[in-house]
Coordinates of C-alpha atoms in Angstrom, one line a residue:
M1 CA 60.3 113.1 48.9
N2 CA 59.1 116.2 49.6
S3 CA 59.7 118.0 52.6
T4 CA 56.4 120.1 52.6
P5 CA 53.1 118.3 52.3
F6 CA 51.4 119.5 49.2
N7 CA 47.9 121.3 49.6
T8 CA 48.1 122.0 53.4
A9 CA 44.9 123.6 54.4
W10 CA 44.9 125.3 57.8
T11 CA 46.6 124.9 61.4
F12 CA 44.9 125.3 64.5
T13 CA 46.4 126.0 68.0
P14 CA 44.5 126.5 70.9
E15 CA 44.6 129.6 73.0
H16 CA 46.0 127.7 75.9
P17 CA 48.8 125.9 74.1
T18 CA 49.5 122.3 75.4
Q19 CA 50.0 119.0 73.7
I20 CA 47.7 117.5 71.2
N21 CA 47.6 113.9 72.2
S22 CA 44.7 112.7 70.0
V23 CA 42.6 113.7 66.8
A24 CA 40.0 112.1 64.5
I25 CA 38.5 113.0 61.5
C26 CA 34.9 111.7 59.8
D27 CA 35.0 109.5 56.8
D28 CA 34.7 112.8 54.5
G29 CA 37.1 115.0 56.1
S30 CA 34.2 117.4 56.8
R31 CA 34.5 117.6 60.6
C32 CA 37.3 116.7 62.6
V33 CA 38.0 116.6 66.6
F34 CA 40.9 117.0 68.9
G35 CA 41.7 117.7 72.6
S36 CA 44.5 119.2 74.7
S37 CA 46.4 118.0 77.1
F38 CA 49.8 118.0 79.0
E39 CA 51.4 114.7 80.3
R40 CA 53.7 116.4 82.9
G41 CA 51.1 118.6 84.9
E42 CA 48.0 120.5 85.1
G43 CA 46.4 123.1 83.0
L44 CA 43.0 124.3 81.2
F45 CA 42.1 121.6 78.5
Y46 CA 39.4 121.5 76.2
T47 CA 37.7 119.1 73.6
Y48 CA 37.6 121.1 70.0
L49 CA 35.3 120.4 67.2
C50 CA 36.2 121.9 63.9
D51 CA 35.0 121.8 60.1
G52 CA 37.0 120.7 57.3
D53 CA 37.9 124.6 56.8
G54 CA 39.4 125.0 60.1
Q55 CA 36.4 126.9 61.4
L56 CA 36.0 126.1 65.2
M57 CA 32.4 124.4 65.7
Q58 CA 32.5 123.9 69.4
K59 CA 34.9 123.9 72.2
H60 CA 34.0 122.0 75.5
A61 CA 35.9 122.1 78.8
I62 CA 36.6 119.0 80.3
A63 CA 36.5 120.5 83.9
E64 CA 35.7 123.7 85.8
G65 CA 39.0 124.7 86.3
S66 CA 42.7 123.6 86.0
C67 CA 43.0 120.0 86.0
Y68 CA 45.4 117.0 85.6
Q69 CA 47.0 115.9 82.3
G70 CA 43.6 116.4 80.2
V71 CA 42.3 114.8 77.1
F72 CA 44.0 111.5 76.5
W73 CA 41.8 110.2 73.4
V74 CA 38.9 111.6 70.9
D75 CA 36.9 110.0 68.6
I76 CA 34.2 111.2 66.0
S77 CA 31.7 109.0 64.4
G78 CA 32.4 108.2 60.5
D79 CA 29.3 110.2 59.7
G80 CA 30.5 113.2 61.4
Q81 CA 27.3 113.4 63.9
Y82 CA 28.8 112.6 67.4
Y83 CA 32.1 112.5 69.0
A84 CA 33.5 111.5 72.2
T85 CA 36.6 112.4 74.5
G86 CA 38.4 111.0 77.4
G87 CA 41.2 111.2 79.8
E88 CA 42.3 112.3 83.2
T89 CA 41.6 115.2 85.5
Q90 CA 43.0 114.3 88.6
N91 CA 46.9 112.9 89.5
P92 CA 46.0 109.1 90.3
D93 CA 49.5 108.9 92.0
P94 CA 50.1 111.7 94.4
K95 CA 53.6 112.0 95.8
K96 CA 54.2 109.9 99.0
N97 CA 53.9 111.9 102.2
S98 CA 51.4 114.1 100.6
D99 CA 48.4 115.2 102.7
Q100 CA 46.1 114.9 99.5
P101 CA 44.4 111.8 99.4
K102 CA 44.2 109.4 96.3
P103 CA 41.3 110.4 93.9
K104 CA 38.7 107.9 93.3
Q105 CA 37.7 109.0 90.1
P106 CA 40.5 110.7 87.9
G107 CA 39.0 109.5 84.7
F108 CA 36.7 111.6 82.9
L109 CA 34.4 110.4 79.6
Q110 CA 32.4 112.8 77.4
A111 CA 30.0 112.7 74.2
Y112 CA 28.4 115.4 72.2
V113 CA 26.1 116.0 69.5
A114 CA 28.3 117.7 66.3
K115 CA 25.4 119.7 65.1
T116 CA 24.3 121.6 68.3
G117 CA 26.6 120.6 71.2
D118 CA 24.4 118.8 73.2
C119 CA 25.9 116.7 76.0
L120 CA 25.0 113.3 75.7
L121 CA 27.5 111.8 78.5
N122 CA 29.5 113.1 81.3
V123 CA 31.0 110.8 83.7
T124 CA 33.9 110.1 85.6
R125 CA 35.8 106.6 86.3
S126 CA 38.3 104.9 88.3
D127 CA 41.1 105.3 86.0
R128 CA 42.4 107.5 83.0
I129 CA 40.3 106.8 79.7
N130 CA 42.8 105.2 77.3
Q131 CA 40.9 105.1 74.4
V132 CA 37.3 106.0 73.1
S133 CA 35.5 104.6 70.0
L134 CA 32.4 105.4 68.0
S135 CA 30.6 103.2 65.6
H136 CA 29.9 104.8 62.1
D137 CA 26.6 106.4 63.1
G138 CA 27.7 107.1 66.3
Q139 CA 24.8 104.7 68.1
Y140 CA 27.7 103.0 70.1
L141 CA 30.4 103.9 72.2
A142 CA 33.3 101.7 73.5
V143 CA 36.0 103.0 76.3
C144 CA 38.5 101.3 77.9
Y145 CA 40.0 102.5 81.4
G146 CA 42.2 100.5 83.9
H147 CA 41.4 96.8 83.5
T148 CA 37.9 97.6 82.2
V149 CA 36.0 97.9 78.9
E150 CA 32.7 99.5 78.9
I151 CA 30.2 99.8 76.1
F152 CA 27.3 102.6 75.8
Q153 CA 24.2 102.8 73.6
I154 CA 22.6 105.8 73.0
S155 CA 18.8 106.1 74.6
G156 CA 17.2 109.2 73.8
T157 CA 19.1 112.2 74.5
T158 CA 22.2 110.2 76.6
Y159 CA 24.4 107.4 76.0
Q160 CA 23.7 104.6 78.5
S161 CA 26.2 101.8 79.7
I162 CA 25.0 98.6 78.7
F163 CA 28.0 96.4 79.4
S164 CA 31.2 96.5 81.3
H165 CA 34.0 93.7 82.0
V166 CA 37.1 93.5 83.9
T167 CA 40.1 91.7 83.1
P168 CA 42.0 91.3 86.3
N169 CA 45.4 90.2 85.0
F170 CA 45.4 92.7 82.2
S171 CA 45.6 96.5 81.4
I172 CA 43.2 97.2 78.7
N173 CA 45.3 99.7 76.6
S174 CA 43.2 100.0 73.5
C175 CA 39.6 99.4 72.3
E176 CA 37.6 99.9 69.1
I177 CA 34.5 99.2 67.6
S178 CA 33.7 98.1 64.0
G179 CA 31.9 100.6 61.9
D180 CA 28.6 98.7 62.0
G181 CA 28.5 98.8 65.5
K182 CA 28.4 95.1 66.1
T183 CA 31.7 94.1 67.5
V184 CA 34.2 95.4 70.1
V185 CA 37.7 94.5 70.4
T186 CA 40.2 95.4 73.2
S187 CA 43.8 95.1 73.8
G188 CA 45.5 94.2 77.0
I189 CA 49.0 93.7 78.5
H190 CA 50.5 92.3 81.7
Y191 CA 54.1 92.8 83.0
A192 CA 55.1 89.4 84.9
D193 CA 57.7 91.3 86.8
D194 CA 56.1 94.3 88.5
N195 CA 53.2 96.0 89.8
R196 CA 53.3 99.0 87.5
R197 CA 50.3 100.9 87.2
D198 CA 48.7 101.0 83.5
L199 CA 51.0 101.7 80.6
V200 CA 51.4 105.4 80.0
L201 CA 52.1 105.7 76.3
Q202 CA 54.2 108.7 76.3
E203 CA 56.8 107.5 79.0
P204 CA 59.6 106.1 77.2
E205 CA 60.4 102.3 77.7
T206 CA 63.1 101.2 80.2
S207 CA 65.6 98.7 79.5
Q208 CA 64.0 96.6 81.9
H209 CA 61.0 96.4 80.0
S210 CA 62.4 96.2 76.5
S211 CA 61.8 92.3 75.9
S212 CA 58.8 90.8 74.9
Q213 CA 59.4 88.0 77.4
D214 CA 58.4 90.5 80.3
T215 CA 54.9 90.7 78.9
T216 CA 52.0 88.5 77.8
G217 CA 48.9 90.0 76.2
Q218 CA 45.2 89.2 75.8
I219 CA 42.8 90.2 73.0
N220 CA 39.2 90.2 73.7
A221 CA 36.2 90.3 71.7
Y222 CA 32.5 91.2 72.0
S223 CA 29.5 90.8 69.8
I224 CA 26.7 93.5 70.3
N225 CA 23.1 92.7 69.4
G226 CA 20.9 95.7 70.4
S227 CA 21.5 96.3 73.8
T228 CA 22.9 92.4 74.4
V229 CA 26.5 92.0 74.6
S230 CA 28.3 88.7 74.7
S231 CA 31.8 87.3 74.4
L232 CA 33.5 86.4 71.1
G233 CA 36.5 84.9 72.7
E234 CA 40.0 85.5 74.0
C235 CA 43.3 85.4 72.4
E236 CA 46.4 85.4 74.6
V237 CA 49.5 86.0 73.2
D238 CA 53.2 85.7 74.4
S239 CA 53.9 89.4 73.8
G240 CA 52.1 92.2 75.4
S241 CA 49.1 93.3 73.2
M242 CA 49.8 97.0 72.3
R243 CA 46.8 98.3 70.4
V244 CA 44.1 96.9 68.1
A245 CA 42.0 98.0 64.8
V246 CA 38.9 96.1 63.6
L247 CA 37.3 96.2 60.0
D248 CA 34.2 97.9 59.6
D249 CA 32.1 94.8 59.3
G250 CA 33.8 93.2 62.3
S251 CA 35.0 90.2 60.5
Q252 CA 38.8 90.6 61.3
W253 CA 41.0 92.8 63.5
A254 CA 44.6 93.3 64.0
V255 CA 47.0 93.8 66.8
S256 CA 50.3 95.4 67.3
L257 CA 52.6 93.6 69.9
H258 CA 55.5 94.4 72.2
D259 CA 58.0 92.8 70.3
G260 CA 57.4 94.6 66.9
S261 CA 55.0 92.3 65.5
C262 CA 51.5 92.5 64.3
G263 CA 48.8 90.0 64.1
L264 CA 45.2 89.1 62.5
V265 CA 42.5 87.6 64.3
L266 CA 39.2 86.0 62.7
A267 CA 36.0 86.7 64.0
N268 CA 34.7 83.1 63.6
K269 CA 37.9 82.2 65.5
A270 CA 38.6 84.5 68.0
T271 CA 40.6 82.6 70.4
S272 CA 44.0 82.2 68.1
L273 CA 45.9 84.6 65.8
A274 CA 45.2 83.7 62.2
W275 CA 48.9 84.9 61.6
R276 CA 51.7 86.7 62.9
C277 CA 54.1 88.9 60.9
R278 CA 57.5 90.5 62.1
P279 CA 60.0 92.2 60.1
D280 CA 63.4 90.7 59.9
K281 CA 65.3 93.1 62.1
A282 CA 66.8 91.8 65.2
N283 CA 66.6 95.0 67.4
L284 CA 62.8 95.7 66.6
A285 CA 60.8 96.8 69.6
L286 CA 57.3 97.4 70.5
A287 CA 55.0 98.5 68.3
Y288 CA 52.6 101.3 69.3
A289 CA 50.4 101.7 66.4
V290 CA 48.1 99.7 64.0
A291 CA 45.6 100.1 61.3
I292 CA 43.7 97.7 59.2
T293 CA 41.3 98.1 56.2
K294 CA 39.4 96.4 53.5
T295 CA 39.3 97.5 49.8
D296 CA 36.3 97.6 47.8
Q297 CA 38.2 94.8 45.9
G298 CA 38.4 92.5 49.1
E299 CA 42.0 93.1 49.8
V300 CA 42.8 93.2 53.5
Y301 CA 46.3 95.0 54.4
V302 CA 47.3 95.8 58.1
A303 CA 50.1 98.5 58.9
C304 CA 52.1 98.4 61.8
G305 CA 54.5 100.9 63.3
A306 CA 57.3 99.7 65.7
N307 CA 60.2 101.3 67.7
Q308 CA 63.5 99.7 67.7
K309 CA 65.8 98.9 70.5
N310 CA 68.6 101.1 69.6
S311 CA 67.7 104.8 70.4
N312 CA 69.9 105.6 67.5
S313 CA 68.1 103.4 65.2
G314 CA 64.8 105.2 64.7
G315 CA 61.3 103.5 63.9
L316 CA 60.0 101.2 61.3
L317 CA 56.7 101.3 59.7
Y318 CA 55.7 98.2 57.5
L319 CA 52.7 97.1 55.7
V320 CA 51.2 93.6 55.4
Q321 CA 48.6 92.1 53.1
S322 CA 46.5 89.3 54.6
V323 CA 45.9 86.6 52.0
R324 CA 43.9 83.4 52.3
M325 CA 46.0 80.5 50.9
V326 CA 43.8 77.7 49.1
Y327 CA 45.2 74.7 47.7
D328 CA 43.6 72.5 44.9
N329 CA 42.5 69.4 46.2
T330 CA 40.2 68.4 43.4
D331 CA 42.9 65.3 42.9
N332 CA 42.4 64.5 46.5
S333 CA 46.0 65.6 47.1
S334 CA 47.1 65.7 50.9
Y335 CA 47.2 69.6 50.7
P336 CA 46.4 71.7 54.1
P337 CA 43.1 73.2 54.3
A338 CA 42.5 76.9 53.5
Y339 CA 44.4 79.2 56.2
F340 CA 45.3 83.0 56.1
K341 CA 48.9 84.1 55.8
G342 CA 50.6 87.8 56.5
I343 CA 52.6 88.8 53.6
M344 CA 55.2 91.7 53.7
Q345 CA 54.6 94.2 51.1
W346 CA 57.2 96.9 52.2
S347 CA 58.9 98.6 55.4
H348 CA 60.3 102.1 55.5
N349 CA 62.3 103.5 58.4
T350 CA 61.6 106.7 60.2
E351 CA 63.5 109.0 62.1
F352 CA 62.3 108.2 65.5
G353 CA 60.2 105.5 66.9
V354 CA 56.7 105.3 65.4
N355 CA 54.0 106.6 67.5
P356 CA 50.3 105.9 67.3
G357 CA 49.6 108.1 64.2
V358 CA 49.3 105.0 62.0
S359 CA 46.2 105.1 59.9
M360 CA 44.9 104.2 56.1
D361 CA 42.5 105.4 54.1
K362 CA 39.4 102.8 53.4
N363 CA 41.0 101.6 49.6
A364 CA 44.5 101.9 51.2
H365 CA 46.1 104.6 48.7
Y366 CA 48.0 106.1 51.8
V367 CA 49.6 105.4 55.0
T368 CA 50.3 108.0 57.5
A369 CA 52.9 107.6 60.4
T370 CA 54.1 110.0 63.4
D371 CA 57.4 109.6 65.5
G372 CA 59.4 111.8 68.1
K373 CA 60.4 110.7 71.4
P374 CA 60.7 112.4 75.0
K375 CA 64.4 112.7 76.1
G376 CA 64.2 110.8 79.5
K377 CA 61.3 111.8 82.0
T378 CA 62.1 115.5 81.3
V379 CA 60.1 118.2 79.5
K380 CA 62.7 118.0 76.8
E381 CA 61.6 116.4 73.4
S382 CA 63.1 115.3 70.2
K383 CA 61.6 117.1 66.9
G384 CA 58.8 115.0 65.3
N385 CA 57.9 113.9 61.8
F386 CA 54.6 113.6 60.4
Y387 CA 54.7 111.0 57.3
L388 CA 52.6 110.1 54.3
F389 CA 53.7 106.8 52.0
D390 CA 52.2 105.5 48.9
A391 CA 50.4 102.0 50.4
T392 CA 51.1 100.6 47.2
D393 CA 54.9 100.4 47.2
G394 CA 56.0 102.2 50.5
E395 CA 56.9 105.5 48.9
A396 CA 57.5 108.3 51.0
L397 CA 55.6 111.1 49.4
W398 CA 56.0 113.6 52.0
Q399 CA 57.5 114.4 55.6
Y400 CA 56.7 117.4 57.7
Q401 CA 58.9 118.2 60.9
T402 CA 58.0 119.8 63.8
D403 CA 60.0 121.1 66.6
M404 CA 58.2 118.8 69.4
M405 CA 57.3 114.9 68.9
N406 CA 54.2 114.3 67.2
W407 CA 51.7 111.6 68.4
P408 CA 48.4 111.4 66.7
M409 CA 47.4 111.4 62.9
Q410 CA 44.6 110.0 61.3
L411 CA 43.4 109.7 57.3
A412 CA 39.9 110.3 56.4
R413 CA 38.4 107.2 55.1
N414 CA 37.8 108.5 51.5
G415 CA 41.6 109.4 51.3
Q416 CA 41.1 112.9 50.4
S417 CA 42.4 114.8 53.7
V418 CA 44.4 114.0 56.8
I419 CA 44.7 115.5 60.5
G420 CA 47.7 115.3 62.9
G421 CA 48.4 116.9 66.3
S422 CA 51.8 117.9 67.7
D423 CA 53.5 118.1 71.2
N424 CA 54.1 121.8 70.4
G425 CA 50.0 122.2 70.7
S426 CA 49.2 122.9 67.3
V427 CA 47.0 120.9 65.1
Y428 CA 47.6 120.4 61.0
Y429 CA 45.1 119.7 58.5
W430 CA 46.1 118.6 54.8
K431 CA 44.0 118.2 51.8
L432 CA 45.4 115.4 49.7
D433 CA 45.0 114.8 45.9
P434 CA 42.4 112.3 45.2
G435 CA 43.6 108.9 45.0

């Protein structure tokens, strides 16, 4: 395995170095977006748009001055024409005995035209925006915050809200819209034993919440037809649902779960898992990351990244192929009807627990992963790594280490470039050899 990525293209460090919690790249790698943040306090935070050569195209402040935490999630449409950003600008939990009132609208949500910089959306919401997701052409935008999923559609020169839904018992930590803009899927989690606020992704799991028995999950799916949104179904699972990923055509979606497993749901049977797969490791813990793709040959793969309960054990990245099992019943044998099965392809250990930077290109040539962890509830962090794996056999192609943990990483759909962000405040962009 190479310690240095081949064809490193460029790095970008904002003038106010903070954390980079989210990055996104369009399908051909020609445009990318990222935002600055600081999970433990205030600062000046911006959303940045760069071209594939690292030239800054746009920079937008998320607030007029210093604010709280900053950008949590960004996305760019597959065609590179629109991008969205969301996060938090006010501390939703001021200290007890403070004279400062609890803010009503700590979450911010913005969207822009990549070519001109025109603002299409600039609103606040009741909670931090946990994820933003754009359709391939940018005509639809899905976001989640608190217990709510909301869907927007471009109307003239603005995004207009066309749908929102509240799930009272589940915090919505992830949402994704299909590339064709017709399906939105959300991931929800409920801790049975507490009154905790929505899951803060970069806060380490404590021992009292390390067991999947403490949580339940819910995966909700919605169908979009023009400006009309309807429910496709709810799928409840016995482990917290951490993140979802959706195929471009919306026909299937994957979920990562609090017990380290992953699962698949079919759009035509959206109320149950088609399969659930978990590596044979007793100490596997929550899985923060999941990605799904359907190759041009029709093969469906799910990549999942999980933590391990022993803090010295690091993490585990694994790849599952979804296979339709069909039996020959021509002789009237009593074989079961066709069904889907998740078949483990490979797994690979990482130095630390796997963070949300797991992605694949369209035809599953590569899989990315990131890792690193906080050292308790302090400003200290472990080192972090960016990884690139061969999706065929799990061979580690390269590993790039930074002095602080790494959270986001994303492959372009054409598999020729990849972007990653680090808590050291820098963004990294690599050119990859064509697969």
